[in-house]
Tab-separated table of C-alpha atoms in Angstrom:
chain	number	residue	atom	x	y	z
V	5	MET	CA	20.395	14.414	19.433
V	6	THR	CA	20.215	10.555	18.988
V	7	LEU	CA	16.418	9.390	19.097
V	8	ASN	CA	15.276	5.773	19.823
V	9	TRP	CA	12.268	4.790	17.652
V	10	VAL	CA	9.500	2.194	17.727
V	11	ILE	CA	7.581	1.278	14.612
V	12	ALA	CA	4.328	-0.660	15.482
V	13	GLY	CA	1.899	-2.523	13.373
V	14	GLY	CA	1.731	-4.506	10.432
V	15	GLY	CA	-0.658	-7.705	9.169
V	16	THR	CA	-0.397	-6.976	5.506
V	17	GLY	CA	2.006	-5.698	2.751
V	18	GLY	CA	0.160	-2.453	2.908
V	19	HIS	CA	1.314	-2.102	6.474
V	20	VAL	CA	4.610	-3.624	6.618
V	21	THR	CA	6.257	-2.302	3.377
V	22	PRO	CA	5.673	1.421	4.700
V	23	ALA	CA	7.029	0.553	7.953
V	24	LEU	CA	10.420	-0.778	6.369
V	25	ALA	CA	10.507	1.918	4.427
V	26	LEU	CA	10.393	4.311	7.521
V	27	GLY	CA	13.002	1.904	9.006
V	28	GLU	CA	15.325	2.450	6.057
V	29	ILE	CA	15.531	6.205	6.788
V	30	ILE	CA	15.906	5.900	10.521
V	31	ALA	CA	18.753	3.359	9.570
V	32	GLU	CA	20.283	6.012	7.472
V	33	ARG	CA	20.463	8.342	10.378
V	34	GLN	CA	22.040	5.412	12.453
V	35	GLU	CA	19.492	5.383	15.104
V	36	PRO	CA	18.146	2.606	17.160
V	37	ILE	CA	14.995	1.240	16.183
V	38	LEU	CA	12.532	-1.457	17.379
V	39	PHE	CA	9.677	-2.963	15.396
V	40	ILE	CA	6.552	-4.520	17.561
V	41	GLY	CA	4.040	-6.304	15.496
V	42	SER	CA	2.321	-9.639	15.272
V	43	ASN	CA	3.687	-13.156	15.160
V	44	GLN	CA	1.054	-13.892	12.607
V	45	GLY	CA	1.520	-11.007	10.139
V	46	LEU	CA	3.881	-10.529	7.451
V	47	GLU	CA	6.237	-8.500	9.543
V	48	ALA	CA	6.898	-11.772	11.288
V	49	ARG	CA	9.206	-12.439	8.287
V	50	LEU	CA	9.803	-9.382	6.455
V	51	VAL	CA	11.263	-7.455	9.384
V	52	PRO	CA	14.058	-9.720	10.447
V	53	GLU	CA	14.732	-10.561	6.790
V	54	ALA	CA	15.373	-6.698	6.363
V	55	GLY	CA	17.742	-6.662	9.286
V	56	PHE	CA	15.473	-4.908	12.189
V	57	GLU	CA	14.752	-6.127	15.470
V	58	LEU	CA	11.271	-7.210	16.112
V	59	LEU	CA	9.236	-7.742	19.066
V	60	ALA	CA	6.309	-10.292	17.568
V	61	LEU	CA	3.387	-10.542	19.856
V	62	PRO	CA	0.692	-12.708	19.898
V	63	SER	CA	-2.264	-11.651	17.287
V	64	GLN	CA	-5.547	-10.268	19.232
V	65	GLN	CA	-8.054	-9.182	17.219
V	66	VAL	CA	-11.012	-7.584	19.307
V	67	MET	CA	-13.636	-6.287	16.945
V	68	GLY	CA	-15.868	-8.215	14.768
V	69	ARG	CA	-16.236	-10.859	17.049
V	70	ARG	CA	-19.125	-12.349	19.459
V	71	LEU	CA	-19.104	-11.187	23.232
V	72	VAL	CA	-16.833	-14.033	24.591
V	73	GLY	CA	-14.288	-13.603	21.881
V	74	ARG	CA	-14.266	-10.003	22.309
V	75	LEU	CA	-13.545	-10.278	25.950
V	76	LYS	CA	-10.778	-12.764	25.562
V	77	GLY	CA	-9.244	-10.686	22.816
V	78	LEU	CA	-9.435	-7.601	24.912
V	79	TRP	CA	-7.796	-9.451	27.732
V	80	GLY	CA	-5.089	-10.655	25.453
V	81	THR	CA	-4.649	-7.085	24.145
V	82	LEU	CA	-4.032	-5.651	27.587
V	83	ARG	CA	-1.404	-8.505	28.369
V	84	GLN	CA	0.286	-7.305	25.159
V	85	VAL	CA	0.125	-3.664	26.079
V	86	GLY	CA	2.275	-4.881	29.240
V	87	ARG	CA	4.717	-6.321	27.254
V	88	ALA	CA	4.985	-3.485	24.799
V	89	ARG	CA	5.343	-1.032	27.725
V	90	SER	CA	8.554	-3.241	29.082
V	91	ALA	CA	9.853	-3.198	25.578
V	92	LEU	CA	9.541	0.751	25.360
V	93	ARG	CA	11.056	1.354	28.684
V	94	ALA	CA	14.021	-1.123	27.780
V	95	HIS	CA	14.536	0.642	24.343
V	96	GLN	CA	14.363	4.068	26.070
V	97	THR	CA	11.916	4.990	23.426
V	98	ASP	CA	11.291	8.815	22.248
V	99	ILE	CA	8.686	8.147	19.851
V	100	VAL	CA	6.288	5.381	18.464
V	101	ILE	CA	5.091	5.355	14.965
V	102	SER	CA	1.977	3.371	14.306
V	103	VAL	CA	1.532	2.257	10.533
V	104	GLY	CA	-1.926	0.539	11.495
V	105	GLY	CA	-3.228	-3.064	11.549
V	106	PHE	CA	-4.316	-4.711	14.971
V	107	ALA	CA	-0.844	-5.293	15.881
V	108	ALA	CA	-0.253	-1.741	16.238
V	109	ILE	CA	-2.731	-1.311	19.151
V	110	PRO	CA	-0.516	-2.848	22.080
V	111	ALA	CA	2.540	-0.385	21.245
V	112	ALA	CA	0.295	2.701	20.660
V	113	LEU	CA	-1.602	2.218	24.085
V	114	ALA	CA	1.565	1.351	25.876
V	115	ALA	CA	3.311	4.729	24.085
V	116	LEU	CA	0.142	6.959	25.592
V	117	SER	CA	0.415	5.299	29.079
V	118	LEU	CA	4.049	5.898	29.358
V	119	GLY	CA	3.580	9.630	27.979
V	120	ARG	CA	5.845	8.904	24.889
V	121	PRO	CA	4.487	10.806	21.640
V	122	LEU	CA	2.798	8.580	19.184
V	123	ALA	CA	2.687	9.384	15.179
V	124	LEU	CA	0.256	7.499	13.085
V	125	LEU	CA	0.664	6.454	9.315
V	126	GLU	CA	-2.622	5.897	7.470
V	127	PRO	CA	-1.505	4.668	3.806
V	128	ASN	CA	-5.219	4.019	2.629
V	129	ALA	CA	-7.908	6.330	1.726
V	130	ILE	CA	-10.300	4.732	4.235
V	131	PRO	CA	-8.352	4.445	7.721
V	132	GLY	CA	-8.134	0.851	9.268
V	133	ARG	CA	-10.073	0.480	12.774
V	134	ALA	CA	-6.775	0.378	14.661
V	135	ASN	CA	-6.112	3.744	13.260
V	136	ARG	CA	-9.372	5.231	13.724
V	137	LEU	CA	-9.328	4.299	17.521
V	138	THR	CA	-5.613	5.655	18.055
V	139	ALA	CA	-5.773	8.926	15.751
V	140	ARG	CA	-7.229	10.963	18.566
V	141	PHE	CA	-4.264	10.506	20.652
V	142	ALA	CA	-1.630	10.821	18.199
V	143	ARG	CA	0.570	13.840	18.056
V	144	ARG	CA	0.931	13.761	14.218
V	145	VAL	CA	-0.959	12.097	11.698
V	146	PHE	CA	0.352	11.011	8.242
V	147	VAL	CA	-1.649	9.989	5.315
V	148	GLY	CA	-1.478	8.752	1.866
V	149	PHE	CA	-4.338	10.312	0.552
V	150	ALA	CA	-5.536	13.706	1.311
V	151	SER	CA	-9.167	12.661	1.660
V	152	THR	CA	-8.242	10.357	4.584
V	153	ALA	CA	-8.414	13.111	7.012
V	154	LYS	CA	-12.071	13.615	6.990
V	155	HIS	CA	-12.147	10.115	8.448
V	156	LEU	CA	-9.835	10.742	11.330
V	157	HIS	CA	-10.847	12.239	14.483
V	158	THR	CA	-7.662	14.250	15.689
V	159	ARG	CA	-7.118	17.730	16.761
V	160	ASN	CA	-3.464	17.456	16.075
V	161	PRO	CA	-1.666	18.316	12.532
V	162	VAL	CA	-2.540	15.792	9.649
V	163	SER	CA	0.304	16.006	6.979
V	164	HIS	CA	-0.392	14.342	3.377
V	165	PHE	CA	3.085	13.122	2.637
V	166	GLY	CA	2.019	10.095	0.535
V	167	ILE	CA	2.695	6.424	0.868
V	168	PRO	CA	6.235	5.557	2.000
V	169	LEU	CA	8.145	3.158	-0.532
V	170	ARG	CA	11.375	1.178	0.002
V	171	GLY	CA	14.526	2.355	-0.996
V	172	ALA	CA	15.191	-0.543	-3.586
V	173	LEU	CA	11.958	0.024	-5.259
V	174	LEU	CA	12.677	3.692	-5.649
V	175	LYS	CA	16.148	3.124	-7.187
V	176	ALA	CA	14.523	0.509	-9.469
V	177	PHE	CA	12.032	3.181	-10.736
V	178	ASP	CA	14.917	5.617	-11.153
V	179	GLU	CA	17.005	2.996	-13.126
V	180	ALA	CA	14.038	1.798	-15.347
V	181	GLY	CA	13.847	5.573	-16.494
V	182	PRO	CA	10.781	7.544	-17.623
V	183	ARG	CA	7.885	6.167	-19.531
V	184	THR	CA	7.409	7.148	-23.173
V	185	THR	CA	4.361	8.218	-25.012
V	186	ALA	CA	1.660	5.757	-26.036
V	187	HIS	CA	2.651	2.884	-28.553
V	188	SER	CA	0.918	0.951	-31.123
V	189	PRO	CA	-0.365	-1.623	-30.556
V	190	LEU	CA	-1.312	-0.419	-27.054
V	191	ARG	CA	0.632	-2.053	-24.118
V	192	LEU	CA	-1.534	-3.305	-21.423
V	193	LEU	CA	-0.013	-4.476	-17.948
V	194	VAL	CA	-2.166	-6.595	-16.149
V	195	PHE	CA	-1.628	-7.896	-12.563
V	196	GLY	CA	-3.276	-8.491	-9.228
V	197	GLY	CA	-0.554	-8.666	-6.652
V	198	SER	CA	2.312	-11.192	-6.709
V	199	GLN	CA	-0.318	-14.029	-6.820
V	200	GLY	CA	-2.434	-12.834	-9.424
V	201	ALA	CA	-6.154	-11.852	-9.133
V	202	ARG	CA	-8.541	-14.595	-9.979
V	203	GLN	CA	-11.454	-12.210	-10.715
V	204	ILE	CA	-9.181	-10.022	-13.311
V	205	ASN	CA	-7.665	-13.447	-14.696
V	206	GLU	CA	-11.202	-14.819	-15.630
V	207	THR	CA	-12.664	-11.712	-17.087
V	208	MET	CA	-9.703	-10.883	-19.198
V	209	MET	CA	-10.245	-14.869	-20.481
V	210	GLU	CA	-13.679	-14.226	-21.081
V	211	ILE	CA	-13.150	-10.867	-23.198
V	212	ALA	CA	-9.982	-12.184	-25.083
V	213	PRO	CA	-12.044	-13.062	-28.263
V	214	GLN	CA	-13.155	-9.337	-28.662
V	215	PHE	CA	-9.829	-8.378	-29.216
V	216	ALA	CA	-8.590	-10.730	-32.075
V	217	GLY	CA	-7.039	-8.727	-34.599
V	218	GLN	CA	-6.838	-5.341	-32.465
V	219	PRO	CA	-3.657	-3.567	-31.815
V	220	LEU	CA	-3.206	-4.529	-28.338
V	221	GLU	CA	-0.115	-6.082	-26.684
V	222	ILE	CA	-0.435	-7.732	-23.085
V	223	PHE	CA	1.793	-8.573	-20.129
V	224	HIS	CA	0.043	-10.673	-17.796
V	225	GLN	CA	1.242	-11.492	-14.357
V	226	ALA	CA	-1.533	-14.095	-13.753
V	227	GLY	CA	-0.102	-16.118	-10.705
V	228	SER	CA	0.561	-19.950	-10.700
V	229	ALA	CA	-2.815	-21.032	-10.610
V	230	ASP	CA	-4.088	-19.467	-13.729
V	231	ARG	CA	-0.968	-18.936	-15.748
V	232	GLN	CA	-1.409	-21.978	-18.187
V	233	ARG	CA	-5.196	-21.131	-18.683
V	234	VAL	CA	-4.858	-17.424	-19.188
V	235	ARG	CA	-1.776	-17.971	-21.695
V	236	ALA	CA	-4.089	-20.473	-23.696
V	237	ALA	CA	-7.033	-18.006	-23.813
V	238	TYR	CA	-4.697	-15.303	-25.169
V	239	ALA	CA	-3.223	-17.773	-27.778
V	240	GLU	CA	-6.659	-18.911	-29.100
V	241	ALA	CA	-7.841	-15.342	-29.589
V	242	GLY	CA	-4.670	-14.396	-31.523
V	243	ILE	CA	-3.480	-11.828	-28.928
V	244	GLN	CA	0.093	-11.128	-28.781
V	245	ALA	CA	0.679	-11.706	-24.817
V	246	GLU	CA	3.221	-12.540	-22.348
V	247	VAL	CA	1.709	-14.422	-19.344
V	248	VAL	CA	4.117	-15.202	-16.263
V	249	GLU	CA	3.410	-16.423	-12.985
V	250	PHE	CA	5.442	-13.674	-11.278
V	251	GLU	CA	7.217	-10.516	-12.397
V	252	PRO	CA	10.571	-10.124	-10.289
V	253	SER	CA	10.944	-6.484	-12.174
V	254	MET	CA	7.816	-4.736	-12.100
V	255	PRO	CA	9.407	-1.333	-12.479
V	256	THR	CA	10.572	-2.104	-16.129
V	257	ARG	CA	7.156	-3.274	-16.803
V	258	TYR	CA	5.537	-0.196	-15.681
V	259	ARG	CA	7.828	1.879	-17.882
V	260	TRP	CA	6.963	-0.731	-20.894
V	261	ALA	CA	3.291	-0.364	-20.568
V	262	ASP	CA	0.510	2.328	-21.608
V	263	LEU	CA	-1.889	1.296	-19.410
V	264	ALA	CA	-2.488	-1.016	-16.417
V	265	LEU	CA	-5.392	-3.153	-15.439
V	266	CYS	CA	-4.817	-4.130	-11.697
V	267	ARG	CA	-6.326	-3.787	-8.001
V	268	ALA	CA	-6.047	-0.732	-5.985
V	269	GLY	CA	-3.984	-1.397	-2.904
V	270	ALA	CA	-2.075	1.372	-1.489
V	271	LEU	CA	1.352	0.276	-2.473
V	272	THR	CA	-0.018	-0.446	-6.112
V	273	VAL	CA	-1.395	3.252	-6.156
V	274	ALA	CA	2.001	4.640	-5.160
V	275	GLU	CA	3.711	2.544	-7.731
V	276	LEU	CA	1.242	3.698	-10.451
V	277	ALA	CA	2.086	7.285	-9.605
V	278	LEU	CA	5.549	6.872	-9.457
V	279	ALA	CA	5.570	5.342	-12.890
V	280	GLY	CA	2.976	7.791	-13.999
V	281	LEU	CA	1.201	4.796	-15.600
V	282	PRO	CA	-2.977	5.283	-15.989
V	283	ALA	CA	-4.850	2.553	-14.837
V	284	LEU	CA	-8.025	0.760	-14.938
V	285	LEU	CA	-8.698	-0.075	-11.411
V	286	VAL	CA	-10.466	-3.169	-10.012
V	287	PRO	CA	-10.809	-2.751	-6.274
V	288	TYR	CA	-10.655	-5.920	-4.592
V	289	PRO	CA	-14.096	-6.453	-3.278
V	290	PHE	CA	-13.332	-7.973	0.067
V	291	ALA	CA	-10.864	-5.577	1.321
V	292	ALA	CA	-11.321	-4.241	5.054
V	293	ASP	CA	-13.561	-1.252	5.055
V	294	ASP	CA	-13.981	-1.379	1.284
V	295	HIS	CA	-10.728	0.675	1.216
V	296	GLN	CA	-9.387	-0.416	-2.086
V	297	ALA	CA	-12.691	1.328	-3.653
V	298	ALA	CA	-11.732	4.356	-2.048
V	299	ASN	CA	-8.320	4.286	-3.141
V	300	ALA	CA	-9.567	3.936	-6.692
V	301	ASP	CA	-12.207	6.717	-6.317
V	302	ALA	CA	-9.222	9.168	-5.312
V	303	LEU	CA	-6.990	8.053	-8.257
V	304	ALA	CA	-9.938	8.526	-10.683
V	305	ALA	CA	-10.892	11.962	-9.082
V	306	ALA	CA	-7.465	13.155	-9.822
V	307	GLY	CA	-7.798	12.195	-13.196
V	308	ALA	CA	-5.075	9.536	-13.052
V	309	GLY	CA	-7.189	6.258	-13.455
V	310	ILE	CA	-10.715	4.777	-14.296
V	311	ARG	CA	-12.461	2.891	-11.544
V	312	LEU	CA	-14.536	-0.200	-12.631
V	313	ASP	CA	-16.907	-1.852	-10.369
V	314	SER	CA	-15.742	-5.135	-8.825
V	315	ARG	CA	-19.008	-6.655	-7.594
V	316	PRO	CA	-18.994	-8.243	-9.642
V	317	LEU	CA	-16.615	-6.939	-12.414
V	318	ASN	CA	-18.429	-6.356	-15.513
V	319	SER	CA	-16.863	-7.854	-18.379
V	320	ALA	CA	-18.905	-5.671	-20.940
V	321	ALA	CA	-17.581	-2.385	-19.250
V	322	LEU	CA	-14.113	-3.604	-18.958
V	323	ALA	CA	-13.967	-4.282	-22.906
V	324	THR	CA	-15.633	-1.174	-23.663
V	325	GLN	CA	-13.199	1.029	-21.788
V	326	LEU	CA	-10.308	-0.889	-23.230
V	327	LYS	CA	-11.692	-0.652	-26.708
V	328	ALA	CA	-12.126	2.938	-26.216
V	329	LEU	CA	-8.564	3.555	-25.351
V	330	ILE	CA	-7.250	1.324	-28.219
V	331	ARG	CA	-9.203	3.333	-30.664
V	332	ASP	CA	-8.227	6.625	-29.256
V	333	PRO	CA	-5.161	6.771	-26.596
V	334	SER	CA	-5.053	10.524	-26.445
V	335	PRO	CA	-6.688	10.617	-23.039
V	336	LEU	CA	-3.756	8.520	-21.868
V	337	ALA	CA	-1.281	11.441	-21.763
V	338	PRO	CA	-3.358	13.592	-19.482
V	339	MET	CA	-3.841	10.673	-17.222
V	340	SER	CA	-0.106	9.995	-17.092
V	341	ALA	CA	0.426	13.472	-16.009
V	342	ALA	CA	-2.067	13.106	-13.423
V	343	ALA	CA	-0.751	10.071	-11.798
V	344	SER	CA	2.799	11.559	-11.845
V	345	ALA	CA	1.255	14.437	-9.896
V	346	PHE	CA	0.170	12.229	-7.295
V	347	ALA	CA	3.652	10.489	-6.813
V	348	GLN	CA	5.541	11.483	-3.433
V	349	PRO	CA	8.730	9.648	-3.711
V	350	ASP	CA	10.177	11.413	-0.404
V	351	ALA	CA	7.249	10.398	1.857
V	352	ALA	CA	9.321	8.096	4.249
V	353	ARG	CA	12.168	10.729	4.699
V	354	ARG	CA	9.629	13.753	5.084
V	355	ILE	CA	7.730	11.521	7.671
V	356	VAL	CA	10.970	10.652	9.826
V	357	GLU	CA	12.142	14.174	9.753
V	358	THR	CA	8.831	15.442	10.979
V	359	CYS	CA	8.566	13.069	13.757
V	360	ALA	CA	12.391	13.743	14.552
V	361	ALA	CA	11.370	17.561	14.924
V	362	LEU	CA	8.261	16.665	17.081
V	363	VAL	CA	10.594	15.144	19.652
V	364	GLU	CA	13.377	17.521	19.416
V	365	ALA	CA	10.856	20.575	19.958
V	366	GLN	CA	9.489	18.687	23.044
V	367	GLU	CA	12.783	18.079	24.451
V	368	GLY	CA	14.405	21.172	23.969
V	369	PRO	CA	18.061	22.114	23.105
V	370	ALA	CA	20.391	19.561	24.306
């Protein structure tokens, strides 16, 4: 039985990357797939670059606005539902998978109005508003964190299959090989996303003098704006450090490191788990619904990381944690094992196979 798929949603990399990972598995099945998203989100660029068809709808956000803005946003959303309905009919859609973000709402509502099964993927520990709105109508819900289920109102099955990662990244981690035991000097990987994180950069520059003469080696992805300043701070403190604007081969850096200092986005958590890399986690303080703090708490509760408060980031607390692990790195081995236990590299395949089984069971034998 050949199925016609729609994947809806996007906005940020945390939504778009899992969507593309699902698309790659569906493409392996040689089945038609259509993406529906926003013309302003990352999907507008990344989906066509990956070779998939995208229906890019005008972005409409309803929540968090004043009354007039909400009414305009609601009217715009209803218009986009009509366009999504037409697209679902033309595509002869068998199932819609929502990956969250406001861009998912028109396609999710269109699926419900046409009687098409809706599945939902929530990669973060705290679900976004769009997923909270549509979860009660979804036939299946997939979560990246086991703790997410309690935040979703649904009577249908919730499966903790993990966060889908793209095939090229999984292959790169395989090729990088397993990590080894802790090194001396301790190897610290510092990053805050592809553009760096100003808060982390500033704090590392502040505490750098405290680590003069300490057995510590740093690789720091600082972004273009701060690279020179960060490099100068480490050099002045006499710390062995490599500071780059952007690192294109992060899996090899994960393998090199003993410990990470980083944000706690869903994709970062998935990559840390895949690498089995312990982390000092600094949640992005302005993330929607504070979901990065919840992601960090989940990883810390599993014993795979240590969450630091980012409002503001306490430089003394960070220095204390880092000094303790330099002095006694023995906690890193059980943290690494706990991180590896968190990994679910087959998440995308399991989600697609479960959705296919759902449709096939509904349709009955051919």
